[in-house]
Amino acid sequence: MTISNEASRLAGALARSVAGPVLQPNDAGFADELASFQLGLRHRPDLVVGARDVADVKAVQRFAGENGVPVTVHSTGHGMCFAADRGIVLTVRRLNGVVVDPVDRTARVEGGTTWGEVAAAAAPHGLVPPSGSMGSVGAVGYTFGGGISLLGRSDGWASDFVRSFTVVTEDGEERQVDRSDAARFARLRGTGPVPGEVVTAMTIGLLPEGNLQGGGLTFDIGASDAEGDTAVLHAFREWTAGAPDELTSTLRVMAFPDEEFLPPFLRGRRIARVAIALRGTTEDADRLAAPLRMAAPTIEDTLAPMPFADSARVHAEPDTPGPYIGENVLIDTLDPTALETLAQPNGHTMVIMNIRHLGGALSRPPEVPDTVRGRDARYLVAAISPVDPEVSVSDPSAAHDQSGPAWALEPFVPAQVGVSPGFSVGPRGKN
Ligand SMILES: Cc1cc2nc3c(=O)[nH]c(=O)nc-3n(C[C@H](O)[C@H](O)[C@H](O)COP(=O)(O)OP(=O)(O)OC[C@H]3O[C@@H](n4cnc5c(N)ncnc54)[C@H](O)[C@@H]3O)c2cc1C
């Protein structure tokens, strides 16, 4: 059943039992309430409800359960894969409380909290979360996919740190999910919730801040429309094959178009950047980075000590919403010929290729069984391409033909051992 015919009456009934906004499509604030990092998809529900607290989540769940109305949870929108076209979208970004227990080294994180908010709450205690490349990503949504943190090879998956989730189910009841509820706990840590489950909080372990060394080595490997120099690519492959577990790195390659909006050093150039993070001294960082620095001249080298609060500078990704499709493969070997395709002209610019080095603590069996994919992988190859928001939002089925980057992953498919759900995002012709 949809609620569109009765939307006003039902919106009124719901508004009486929740403290947060209850909005219909023509109400002011409806679009803002659905604000998202992903702009290539747009939810078009009958109602959007902004949960102010757990009581609101319970009320929405109970209402939806009783009326047979589907509920879609929306947090930051970084990982959106489909657009709801009916029912209720429940936004959870106001559920952003963090309570740190410095003795137990844990944080109780509400369901819509971003990693930046968790890091800010943990910092005064000298603690840091197992967060990733960007602070604006939702802590809970990220952890559903396992969560490859900045220091993943030394620390493990973010989901390895989860002690428990608090889940509100369709009956409006709240339950703790921890190792005593083995199947559900395993599923939430790796695959995520099923329809009808809203996570209102998780309790997750924190780590001592230590001395973070981080930054990127950037190389110009040639013109975007010509065969590039593969020396840095091969150096990355050899370097990561022998890297110690304390070192986590990602190779990013992108061919920039020759467009005036870009700074001159990027215009029409193919750029490779290796993001590096480790805990240790400056001497450790210099020693470990030496083989890469010797592979080719850098055009930028930002590897240096940094407070964890600045850790977004490691990957230096633009933190601005946009329309994009992300696809990925988990692989067990990095084939040199496949790697060289990153330096070949192919007529497609603006596809961002990221090769994340896995292994180390990310390969260890979990203490408590889970459904995380990638423990047997050595690398994650992720491709992201921008899409035209007008086309994808109005006709999501057209998005796949538009500019999905799956073609860029094909050379890596023979070594594929899986797919990481957290990095498969955007309109992919699924709805
Ligand atoms: C720029 C960028 C950088 C990234 N960096 C990393 C990285 O370093 N490491 C990594 O592992 N991943 C990374 N990711 C992937 C990211 O972790 C996933 O896309 C993740 O799904 C984002 O979660 P979210 O809550 O922010 O997004 P959303 O799109 O809001 O949510 C993602 C999914 O989780 C569901 N959900 C969210 N919160 C709840 C809740 N409280 N209860 C029930 N369901 C919920 C939503 O319904 C949706 O299906 C990155 C993604 C982007 C776009």
CSV table of C-alpha atoms and ligand atoms in Angstrom, one decimal:
chain,number,residue,atom,x,y,z
A,1,MET,CA,0.0,0.0,0.0
A,2,THR,CA,1.2,3.5,-0.6
A,3,ILE,CA,0.0,6.4,1.5
A,4,SER,CA,-0.2,9.0,-1.3
A,5,ASN,CA,-4.1,9.2,-1.3
A,6,GLU,CA,-4.3,9.6,2.4
A,7,ALA,CA,-1.1,11.5,2.8
A,8,SER,CA,-2.5,14.5,4.5
A,9,ARG,CA,-4.5,12.6,7.1
A,10,LEU,CA,-1.7,10.2,7.8
A,11,ALA,CA,0.8,13.0,8.0
A,12,GLY,CA,-1.4,14.7,10.5
A,13,ALA,CA,-1.6,11.5,12.6
A,14,LEU,CA,2.1,11.0,12.5
A,15,ALA,CA,2.9,14.6,13.3
A,16,ARG,CA,1.0,14.3,16.5
A,17,SER,CA,3.2,11.5,17.7
A,18,VAL,CA,6.7,12.7,16.6
A,19,ALA,CA,8.7,15.8,17.6
A,20,GLY,CA,10.6,16.1,14.4
A,21,PRO,CA,9.3,17.5,11.1
A,22,VAL,CA,6.7,15.6,9.1
A,23,LEU,CA,6.7,16.9,5.5
A,24,GLN,CA,4.8,16.2,2.3
A,25,PRO,CA,6.2,16.9,-1.2
A,26,ASN,CA,4.6,20.4,-1.5
A,27,ASP,CA,5.7,21.5,2.0
A,28,ALA,CA,8.5,24.0,2.4
A,29,GLY,CA,11.6,22.2,3.6
A,30,PHE,CA,10.7,18.9,2.0
A,31,ALA,CA,13.7,19.0,-0.4
A,32,ASP,CA,16.1,20.3,2.3
A,33,GLU,CA,15.2,17.5,4.6
A,34,LEU,CA,16.3,15.1,1.9
A,35,ALA,CA,19.7,16.8,1.4
A,36,SER,CA,22.2,14.3,0.3
A,37,PHE,CA,25.9,13.9,-0.7
A,38,GLN,CA,24.7,11.9,-3.7
A,39,LEU,CA,23.0,14.2,-6.2
A,40,GLY,CA,22.4,11.6,-8.9
A,41,LEU,CA,19.4,10.1,-7.1
A,42,ARG,CA,16.5,11.9,-5.3
A,43,HIS,CA,14.1,10.3,-2.9
A,44,ARG,CA,10.4,11.0,-3.8
A,45,PRO,CA,8.5,9.6,-0.9
A,46,ASP,CA,4.9,10.4,0.2
A,47,LEU,CA,6.3,11.7,3.5
A,48,VAL,CA,9.7,12.6,4.9
A,49,VAL,CA,10.1,12.5,8.7
A,50,GLY,CA,13.1,14.0,10.4
A,51,ALA,CA,13.7,11.9,13.6
A,52,ARG,CA,14.6,14.1,16.5
A,53,ASP,CA,15.1,11.3,19.0
A,54,VAL,CA,14.6,7.5,19.4
A,55,ALA,CA,11.0,8.0,20.4
A,56,ASP,CA,10.4,9.5,16.9
A,57,VAL,CA,12.0,6.4,15.3
A,58,LYS,CA,9.8,4.1,17.4
A,59,ALA,CA,6.6,6.1,16.5
A,60,VAL,CA,7.5,6.0,12.7
A,61,GLN,CA,8.3,2.3,12.8
A,62,ARG,CA,5.1,1.5,14.7
A,63,PHE,CA,3.0,3.7,12.3
A,64,ALA,CA,4.6,2.1,9.2
A,65,GLY,CA,4.2,-1.4,10.6
A,66,GLU,CA,0.6,-0.9,11.3
A,67,ASN,CA,-0.2,0.7,8.0
A,68,GLY,CA,2.0,-1.5,5.8
A,69,VAL,CA,4.1,1.6,4.6
A,70,PRO,CA,7.7,1.1,3.6
A,71,VAL,CA,10.4,3.1,5.5
A,72,THR,CA,13.7,4.1,3.9
A,73,VAL,CA,16.4,5.4,6.2
A,74,HIS,CA,18.4,8.4,4.9
A,75,SER,CA,21.6,9.5,6.7
A,76,THR,CA,24.2,11.5,4.8
A,77,GLY,CA,23.4,10.0,1.3
A,78,HIS,CA,27.1,9.1,0.6
A,79,GLY,CA,26.1,5.5,0.0
A,80,MET,CA,22.7,5.9,-1.7
A,81,CYS,CA,22.0,3.1,-4.2
A,82,PHE,CA,18.3,3.7,-5.0
A,83,ALA,CA,15.6,6.4,-4.7
A,84,ALA,CA,12.5,5.6,-2.8
A,85,ASP,CA,9.4,6.6,-4.8
A,86,ARG,CA,6.8,6.0,-2.1
A,87,GLY,CA,6.2,5.5,1.6
A,88,ILE,CA,8.3,7.3,4.3
A,89,VAL,CA,11.9,8.4,4.2
A,90,LEU,CA,13.2,8.7,7.7
A,91,THR,CA,16.1,11.1,8.0
A,92,VAL,CA,18.4,10.4,11.0
A,93,ARG,CA,21.0,13.2,10.9
A,94,ARG,CA,19.6,14.8,14.1
A,95,LEU,CA,20.5,11.6,15.9
A,96,ASN,CA,24.1,12.7,16.3
A,97,GLY,CA,24.9,12.3,20.0
A,98,VAL,CA,28.2,10.8,21.0
A,99,VAL,CA,29.1,9.6,24.5
A,100,VAL,CA,32.7,8.6,25.0
A,101,ASP,CA,33.8,6.2,27.8
A,102,PRO,CA,37.5,7.0,28.1
A,103,VAL,CA,38.1,4.1,30.5
A,104,ASP,CA,36.5,1.4,28.3
A,105,ARG,CA,37.7,3.3,25.2
A,106,THR,CA,34.4,3.1,23.5
A,107,ALA,CA,31.9,5.6,22.1
A,108,ARG,CA,28.1,5.2,22.0
A,109,VAL,CA,27.3,6.8,18.6
A,110,GLU,CA,23.8,7.6,17.6
A,111,GLY,CA,22.5,6.4,14.2
A,112,GLY,CA,23.0,9.6,12.1
A,113,THR,CA,26.4,10.7,13.5
A,114,THR,CA,29.2,11.4,11.1
A,115,TRP,CA,32.8,10.2,11.7
A,116,GLY,CA,33.8,13.9,12.0
A,117,GLU,CA,31.4,14.3,14.9
A,118,VAL,CA,32.7,11.1,16.6
A,119,ALA,CA,36.4,12.2,16.1
A,120,ALA,CA,35.6,15.6,17.6
A,121,ALA,CA,34.1,13.9,20.7
A,122,ALA,CA,36.9,11.4,21.1
A,123,ALA,CA,39.8,13.9,20.6
A,124,PRO,CA,39.7,15.5,24.1
A,125,HIS,CA,40.4,11.9,25.5
A,126,GLY,CA,43.3,11.3,23.2
A,127,LEU,CA,41.2,8.7,21.3
A,128,VAL,CA,40.3,8.3,17.7
A,129,PRO,CA,37.6,6.2,15.8
A,130,PRO,CA,38.3,3.7,13.0
A,131,SER,CA,37.0,6.2,10.5
A,132,GLY,CA,37.9,6.5,6.8
A,133,SER,CA,38.9,9.0,4.2
A,134,MET,CA,36.2,11.6,4.9
A,135,GLY,CA,34.6,13.0,8.1
A,136,SER,CA,31.2,13.7,6.5
A,137,VAL,CA,30.5,9.9,6.0
A,138,GLY,CA,28.0,8.4,8.4
A,139,ALA,CA,29.6,6.3,11.1
A,140,VAL,CA,26.9,3.6,11.2
A,141,GLY,CA,26.3,3.4,7.4
A,142,TYR,CA,30.1,3.0,6.8
A,143,THR,CA,30.4,0.3,9.4
A,144,PHE,CA,27.6,-1.8,7.8
A,145,GLY,CA,30.0,-2.3,4.8
A,146,GLY,CA,32.8,-3.4,7.2
A,147,GLY,CA,34.5,0.0,7.0
A,148,ILE,CA,38.0,0.4,5.6
A,149,SER,CA,39.6,2.9,7.9
A,150,LEU,CA,42.5,5.2,7.3
A,151,LEU,CA,44.8,2.8,9.2
A,152,GLY,CA,42.9,-0.4,8.2
A,153,ARG,CA,46.0,-2.5,7.6
A,154,SER,CA,47.2,-1.9,11.2
A,155,ASP,CA,43.8,-1.7,12.9
A,156,GLY,CA,41.4,-3.9,11.0
A,157,TRP,CA,37.8,-3.3,9.8
A,158,ALA,CA,35.7,-0.7,11.6
A,159,SER,CA,33.1,-3.4,12.2
A,160,ASP,CA,35.7,-5.4,14.2
A,161,PHE,CA,35.4,-2.6,16.8
A,162,VAL,CA,31.6,-2.8,17.2
A,163,ARG,CA,30.4,-4.0,20.6
A,164,SER,CA,26.7,-3.6,19.9
A,165,PHE,CA,23.9,-2.0,17.9
A,166,THR,CA,20.6,-0.6,19.1
A,167,VAL,CA,17.9,-1.4,16.6
A,168,VAL,CA,14.3,-0.4,16.3
A,169,THR,CA,12.3,-2.9,14.4
A,170,GLU,CA,8.9,-2.6,12.6
A,171,ASP,CA,7.0,-3.2,15.8
A,172,GLY,CA,8.5,-0.1,17.3
A,173,GLU,CA,10.5,-2.0,19.9
A,174,GLU,CA,14.1,-1.4,20.6
A,175,ARG,CA,16.6,-4.2,21.0
A,176,GLN,CA,20.3,-4.6,21.7
A,177,VAL,CA,22.1,-6.6,19.0
A,178,ASP,CA,25.5,-8.0,20.2
A,179,ARG,CA,27.4,-11.2,20.0
A,180,SER,CA,24.6,-13.0,21.9
A,181,ASP,CA,22.3,-12.4,18.9
A,182,ALA,CA,25.0,-14.0,16.6
A,183,ALA,CA,23.2,-14.1,13.2
A,184,ARG,CA,21.8,-10.5,13.3
A,185,PHE,CA,25.1,-9.2,14.7
A,186,ALA,CA,27.1,-10.9,11.9
A,187,ARG,CA,24.8,-9.5,9.3
A,188,LEU,CA,24.8,-5.9,10.5
A,189,ARG,CA,28.6,-6.0,10.6
A,190,GLY,CA,29.2,-6.5,6.9
A,191,THR,CA,25.9,-6.5,5.0
A,192,GLY,CA,23.8,-4.0,7.0
A,193,PRO,CA,20.2,-3.8,8.0
A,194,VAL,CA,17.2,-5.4,6.2
A,195,PRO,CA,14.1,-3.4,5.5
A,196,GLY,CA,12.3,-2.7,8.7
A,197,GLU,CA,15.4,-2.2,10.8
A,198,VAL,CA,16.6,1.2,11.9
A,199,VAL,CA,19.9,1.4,13.9
A,200,THR,CA,19.5,4.2,16.5
A,201,ALA,CA,23.0,3.7,18.0
A,202,MET,CA,26.1,1.6,18.0
A,203,THR,CA,28.8,1.2,20.6
A,204,ILE,CA,32.2,1.0,19.0
A,205,GLY,CA,35.8,0.7,20.3
A,206,LEU,CA,38.2,3.7,20.0
A,207,LEU,CA,42.0,3.7,19.6
A,208,PRO,CA,44.7,5.8,21.1
A,209,GLU,CA,45.6,8.7,18.8
A,210,GLY,CA,49.3,7.9,18.6
A,211,ASN,CA,51.5,9.8,16.2
A,212,LEU,CA,49.8,9.9,12.8
A,213,GLN,CA,51.9,10.5,9.8
A,214,GLY,CA,49.8,11.1,6.7
A,215,GLY,CA,49.6,12.8,3.4
A,216,GLY,CA,50.0,12.1,-0.3
A,217,LEU,CA,52.7,11.9,-2.9
A,218,THR,CA,51.4,13.3,-6.2
A,219,PHE,CA,52.9,12.5,-9.7
A,220,ASP,CA,52.2,13.8,-13.2
A,221,ILE,CA,52.3,10.7,-15.3
A,222,GLY,CA,51.5,12.3,-18.7
A,223,ALA,CA,48.9,13.9,-20.8
A,224,SER,CA,45.3,12.7,-20.4
A,225,ASP,CA,45.0,11.8,-24.1
A,226,ALA,CA,48.3,10.0,-24.4
A,227,GLU,CA,50.0,6.8,-23.1
A,228,GLY,CA,51.2,7.6,-19.6
A,229,ASP,CA,54.4,6.7,-17.7
A,230,THR,CA,53.7,3.5,-15.8
A,231,ALA,CA,56.8,3.7,-13.4
A,232,VAL,CA,54.8,5.0,-10.4
A,233,LEU,CA,52.0,2.4,-11.0
A,234,HIS,CA,54.5,-0.5,-10.9
A,235,ALA,CA,56.4,1.1,-8.0
A,236,PHE,CA,53.1,1.2,-6.0
A,237,ARG,CA,52.5,-2.5,-6.8
A,238,GLU,CA,56.0,-3.6,-5.7
A,239,TRP,CA,56.0,-1.2,-2.7
A,240,THR,CA,52.7,-2.5,-1.4
A,241,ALA,CA,53.7,-6.1,-1.9
A,242,GLY,CA,56.4,-5.7,0.8
A,243,ALA,CA,54.7,-3.0,2.9
A,244,PRO,CA,54.5,-3.6,6.7
A,245,ASP,CA,51.1,-3.8,8.3
A,246,GLU,CA,51.5,-0.4,10.0
A,247,LEU,CA,51.3,1.2,6.5
A,248,THR,CA,48.0,1.8,4.8
A,249,SER,CA,47.9,3.4,1.3
A,250,THR,CA,45.7,4.1,-1.7
A,251,LEU,CA,46.7,4.8,-5.3
A,252,ARG,CA,44.4,7.2,-7.1
A,253,VAL,CA,44.7,7.9,-10.8
A,254,MET,CA,42.6,10.4,-12.7
A,255,ALA,CA,42.9,11.9,-16.2
A,256,PHE,CA,41.7,15.5,-16.0
A,257,PRO,CA,40.0,17.2,-19.0
A,258,ASP,CA,41.6,20.2,-20.5
A,259,GLU,CA,39.1,22.6,-19.0
A,260,GLU,CA,39.6,26.2,-17.8
A,261,PHE,CA,37.9,25.6,-14.4
A,262,LEU,CA,40.9,23.4,-13.4
A,263,PRO,CA,44.2,24.8,-12.1
A,264,PRO,CA,46.9,24.7,-14.8
A,265,PHE,CA,48.9,21.8,-13.4
A,266,LEU,CA,45.9,19.5,-13.6
A,267,ARG,CA,44.5,20.7,-17.0
A,268,GLY,CA,44.7,17.8,-19.5
A,269,ARG,CA,47.1,15.8,-17.3
A,270,ARG,CA,46.9,12.3,-15.9
A,271,ILE,CA,47.7,12.5,-12.2
A,272,ALA,CA,48.6,9.7,-9.8
A,273,ARG,CA,48.5,10.2,-6.1
A,274,VAL,CA,49.4,7.8,-3.3
A,275,ALA,CA,47.7,8.5,0.0
A,276,ILE,CA,49.7,7.2,2.9
A,277,ALA,CA,48.8,6.8,6.6
A,278,LEU,CA,50.8,5.2,9.5
A,279,ARG,CA,51.3,5.7,13.2
A,280,GLY,CA,55.0,6.3,13.9
A,281,THR,CA,57.7,8.9,13.7
A,282,THR,CA,58.7,11.1,10.8
A,283,GLU,CA,61.7,8.9,10.3
A,284,ASP,CA,59.5,5.9,10.0
A,285,ALA,CA,57.4,7.7,7.4
A,286,ASP,CA,60.4,8.8,5.4
A,287,ARG,CA,62.0,5.4,5.5
A,288,LEU,CA,58.8,3.7,4.3
A,289,ALA,CA,58.0,6.3,1.7
A,290,ALA,CA,61.5,6.3,0.2
A,291,PRO,CA,61.0,3.7,-2.6
A,292,LEU,CA,58.0,5.7,-3.9
A,293,ARG,CA,59.7,9.0,-3.7
A,294,MET,CA,62.6,7.5,-5.7
A,295,ALA,CA,60.2,6.1,-8.4
A,296,ALA,CA,59.5,9.4,-10.1
A,297,PRO,CA,59.6,13.2,-9.3
A,298,THR,CA,56.6,14.3,-7.2
A,299,ILE,CA,54.7,17.4,-8.1
A,300,GLU,CA,53.4,17.5,-4.5
A,301,ASP,CA,54.5,15.7,-1.3
A,302,THR,CA,52.4,16.4,1.8
A,303,LEU,CA,53.5,13.4,3.9
A,304,ALA,CA,54.1,14.8,7.4
A,305,PRO,CA,53.0,14.5,11.0
A,306,MET,CA,49.3,15.5,11.4
A,307,PRO,CA,46.7,15.6,14.2
A,308,PHE,CA,44.0,13.1,13.6
A,309,ALA,CA,41.5,16.0,13.3
A,310,ASP,CA,43.2,16.8,9.9
A,311,SER,CA,43.1,13.2,8.7
A,312,ALA,CA,40.9,14.1,5.7
A,313,ARG,CA,44.1,15.6,4.2
A,314,VAL,CA,45.4,12.0,3.7
A,315,HIS,CA,43.0,11.2,0.9
A,316,ALA,CA,42.3,14.9,0.1
A,317,GLU,CA,38.9,14.1,-1.6
A,318,PRO,CA,36.6,17.0,-2.4
A,319,ASP,CA,34.0,17.1,0.3
A,320,THR,CA,31.3,18.6,-2.0
A,321,PRO,CA,28.1,16.8,-2.9
A,322,GLY,CA,27.8,15.6,-6.5
A,323,PRO,CA,26.2,13.1,-8.8
A,324,TYR,CA,28.3,9.9,-9.1
A,325,ILE,CA,28.4,6.2,-9.7
A,326,GLY,CA,30.8,4.0,-7.8
A,327,GLU,CA,31.6,0.4,-8.7
A,328,ASN,CA,34.3,-1.9,-7.3
A,329,VAL,CA,36.0,-5.2,-7.2
A,330,LEU,CA,38.0,-6.9,-4.4
A,331,ILE,CA,41.0,-8.7,-5.9
A,332,ASP,CA,43.6,-11.1,-4.6
A,333,THR,CA,46.4,-10.1,-7.0
A,334,LEU,CA,47.3,-6.9,-8.8
A,335,ASP,CA,48.1,-7.9,-12.3
A,336,PRO,CA,50.7,-5.6,-13.9
A,337,THR,CA,48.9,-5.5,-17.2
A,338,ALA,CA,45.6,-4.6,-15.6
A,339,LEU,CA,47.4,-1.9,-13.6
A,340,GLU,CA,48.9,-0.4,-16.8
A,341,THR,CA,45.4,0.3,-18.1
A,342,LEU,CA,45.2,3.2,-15.6
A,343,ALA,CA,47.8,5.0,-17.8
A,344,GLN,CA,46.1,4.4,-21.1
A,345,PRO,CA,44.0,7.0,-22.9
A,346,ASN,CA,40.4,5.6,-23.4
A,347,GLY,CA,38.4,8.7,-24.2
A,348,HIS,CA,36.9,8.8,-20.7
A,349,THR,CA,38.1,11.6,-18.5
A,350,MET,CA,36.9,12.3,-14.9
A,351,VAL,CA,36.8,8.6,-14.0
A,352,ILE,CA,38.6,8.3,-10.6
A,353,MET,CA,40.4,5.0,-10.0
A,354,ASN,CA,41.3,4.1,-6.5
A,355,ILE,CA,43.3,1.1,-5.5
A,356,ARG,CA,43.2,0.6,-1.8
A,357,HIS,CA,45.8,-1.7,-0.3
A,358,LEU,CA,44.1,-4.3,2.0
A,359,GLY,CA,45.7,-7.2,3.8
A,360,GLY,CA,47.4,-6.9,7.2
A,361,ALA,CA,44.8,-6.6,10.0
A,362,LEU,CA,42.1,-6.5,7.4
A,363,SER,CA,42.9,-10.2,6.6
A,364,ARG,CA,42.6,-11.5,10.1
A,365,PRO,CA,39.6,-13.6,11.0
A,366,PRO,CA,37.1,-11.7,13.1
A,367,GLU,CA,36.9,-12.4,16.8
A,368,VAL,CA,33.1,-12.6,16.4
A,369,PRO,CA,31.8,-14.0,13.1
A,370,ASP,CA,30.6,-11.4,10.6
A,371,THR,CA,29.6,-11.1,6.9
A,372,VAL,CA,32.3,-8.6,5.9
A,373,ARG,CA,33.6,-9.1,2.3
A,374,GLY,CA,37.3,-8.6,1.6
A,375,ARG,CA,39.3,-10.4,4.3
A,376,ASP,CA,40.6,-12.7,1.5
A,377,ALA,CA,41.4,-9.7,-0.8
A,378,ARG,CA,44.7,-7.9,-1.2
A,379,TYR,CA,43.3,-4.8,-2.9
A,380,LEU,CA,40.0,-3.0,-3.5
A,381,VAL,CA,39.8,-1.4,-6.9
A,382,ALA,CA,37.1,1.3,-6.9
A,383,ALA,CA,36.0,3.4,-9.9
A,384,ILE,CA,33.9,6.5,-9.5
A,385,SER,CA,32.5,8.6,-12.4
A,386,PRO,CA,30.3,11.6,-12.4
A,387,VAL,CA,26.9,11.3,-14.0
A,388,ASP,CA,24.5,13.9,-15.3
A,389,PRO,CA,22.1,14.6,-12.5
A,390,GLU,CA,19.3,15.7,-14.8
A,391,VAL,CA,19.3,12.4,-16.6
A,392,SER,CA,19.8,10.1,-13.7
A,393,VAL,CA,17.3,11.8,-11.4
A,394,SER,CA,14.6,11.9,-14.0
A,395,ASP,CA,15.3,8.4,-15.4
A,396,PRO,CA,17.5,6.3,-13.1
A,397,SER,CA,17.4,3.4,-15.6
A,398,ALA,CA,19.3,5.6,-18.1
A,399,ALA,CA,22.2,6.2,-15.6
A,400,HIS,CA,23.8,2.9,-16.3
A,401,ASP,CA,24.2,3.6,-20.0
A,402,GLN,CA,25.3,7.1,-19.3
A,403,SER,CA,28.7,6.8,-17.8
A,404,GLY,CA,28.9,4.0,-15.2
A,405,PRO,CA,32.6,3.1,-14.7
A,406,ALA,CA,32.3,-0.7,-14.6
A,407,TRP,CA,34.2,-0.8,-17.9
A,408,ALA,CA,37.3,0.5,-16.1
A,409,LEU,CA,37.2,-2.4,-13.7
A,410,GLU,CA,37.1,-5.1,-16.4
A,411,PRO,CA,40.9,-5.7,-16.6
A,412,PHE,CA,40.8,-6.5,-12.8
A,413,VAL,CA,37.9,-8.9,-13.0
A,414,PRO,CA,40.0,-12.1,-13.5
A,415,ALA,CA,41.5,-11.6,-10.1
A,416,GLN,CA,38.2,-10.7,-8.4
A,417,VAL,CA,37.3,-12.4,-5.1
A,418,GLY,CA,34.3,-10.2,-4.3
A,419,VAL,CA,32.6,-6.8,-4.2
A,420,SER,CA,32.5,-4.4,-1.3
A,421,PRO,CA,29.0,-3.1,-0.8
A,422,GLY,CA,30.1,0.2,0.7
A,423,PHE,CA,31.8,1.2,-2.5
A,424,SER,CA,29.0,0.3,-4.9
A,425,VAL,CA,27.0,3.5,-4.9
A,426,GLY,CA,24.8,5.8,-7.0
A,427,PRO,CA,22.3,5.3,-9.7
A,428,ARG,CA,23.2,2.0,-11.5
A,429,GLY,CA,20.0,1.3,-13.3
A,430,LYS,CA,18.6,-0.7,-10.4
A,431,ASN,CA,15.4,1.0,-9.6
B,1,LIG,C1,33.5,10.4,-0.7
B,1,LIG,C2,33.4,9.0,0.0
B,1,LIG,C3,34.4,8.6,0.8
B,1,LIG,C4,34.3,7.3,1.4
B,1,LIG,N1,35.3,6.8,2.1
B,1,LIG,C5,35.2,5.5,2.6
B,1,LIG,C6,36.3,5.0,3.4
B,1,LIG,O1,37.3,5.6,3.6
B,1,LIG,N2,36.1,3.7,3.9
B,1,LIG,C7,35.0,3.0,3.7
B,1,LIG,O2,34.9,1.8,4.2
B,1,LIG,N3,33.9,3.5,3.0
B,1,LIG,C8,34.0,4.7,2.5
B,1,LIG,N4,33.0,5.2,1.7
B,1,LIG,C9,31.8,4.4,1.5
B,1,LIG,C10,30.8,4.7,2.6
B,1,LIG,O3,31.2,4.1,3.8
B,1,LIG,C11,29.4,4.1,2.2
B,1,LIG,O4,28.9,4.7,1.1
B,1,LIG,C12,28.3,4.2,3.3
B,1,LIG,O5,27.2,3.4,2.9
B,1,LIG,C13,27.9,5.6,3.6
B,1,LIG,O6,27.0,5.6,4.7
B,1,LIG,P1,26.2,6.9,5.1
B,1,LIG,O7,25.3,6.6,6.3
B,1,LIG,O8,27.1,8.1,5.1
B,1,LIG,O9,25.3,7.1,3.8
B,1,LIG,P2,23.7,6.8,3.4
B,1,LIG,O10,23.7,6.8,1.9
B,1,LIG,O11,22.9,7.8,4.1
B,1,LIG,O12,23.4,5.4,4.0
B,1,LIG,C14,24.0,4.3,3.4
B,1,LIG,C15,23.0,3.1,3.6
B,1,LIG,O13,22.9,2.8,5.0
B,1,LIG,C16,21.6,2.9,5.5
B,1,LIG,N5,21.6,3.6,6.8
B,1,LIG,C17,22.4,4.6,7.2
B,1,LIG,N6,22.2,4.9,8.5
B,1,LIG,C18,21.3,4.0,8.9
B,1,LIG,C19,20.7,3.7,10.2
B,1,LIG,N7,21.0,4.5,11.3
B,1,LIG,N8,19.8,2.7,10.3
B,1,LIG,C20,19.5,1.9,9.2
B,1,LIG,N9,20.1,2.1,8.0
B,1,LIG,C21,20.9,3.1,7.9
B,1,LIG,C22,20.9,3.8,4.4
B,1,LIG,O14,19.5,3.5,4.4
B,1,LIG,C23,21.6,3.4,3.1
B,1,LIG,O15,21.0,2.2,2.6
B,1,LIG,C24,33.1,6.5,1.1
B,1,LIG,C25,32.0,7.0,0.3
B,1,LIG,C26,32.2,8.3,-0.2
B,1,LIG,C27,31.1,8.8,-1.1
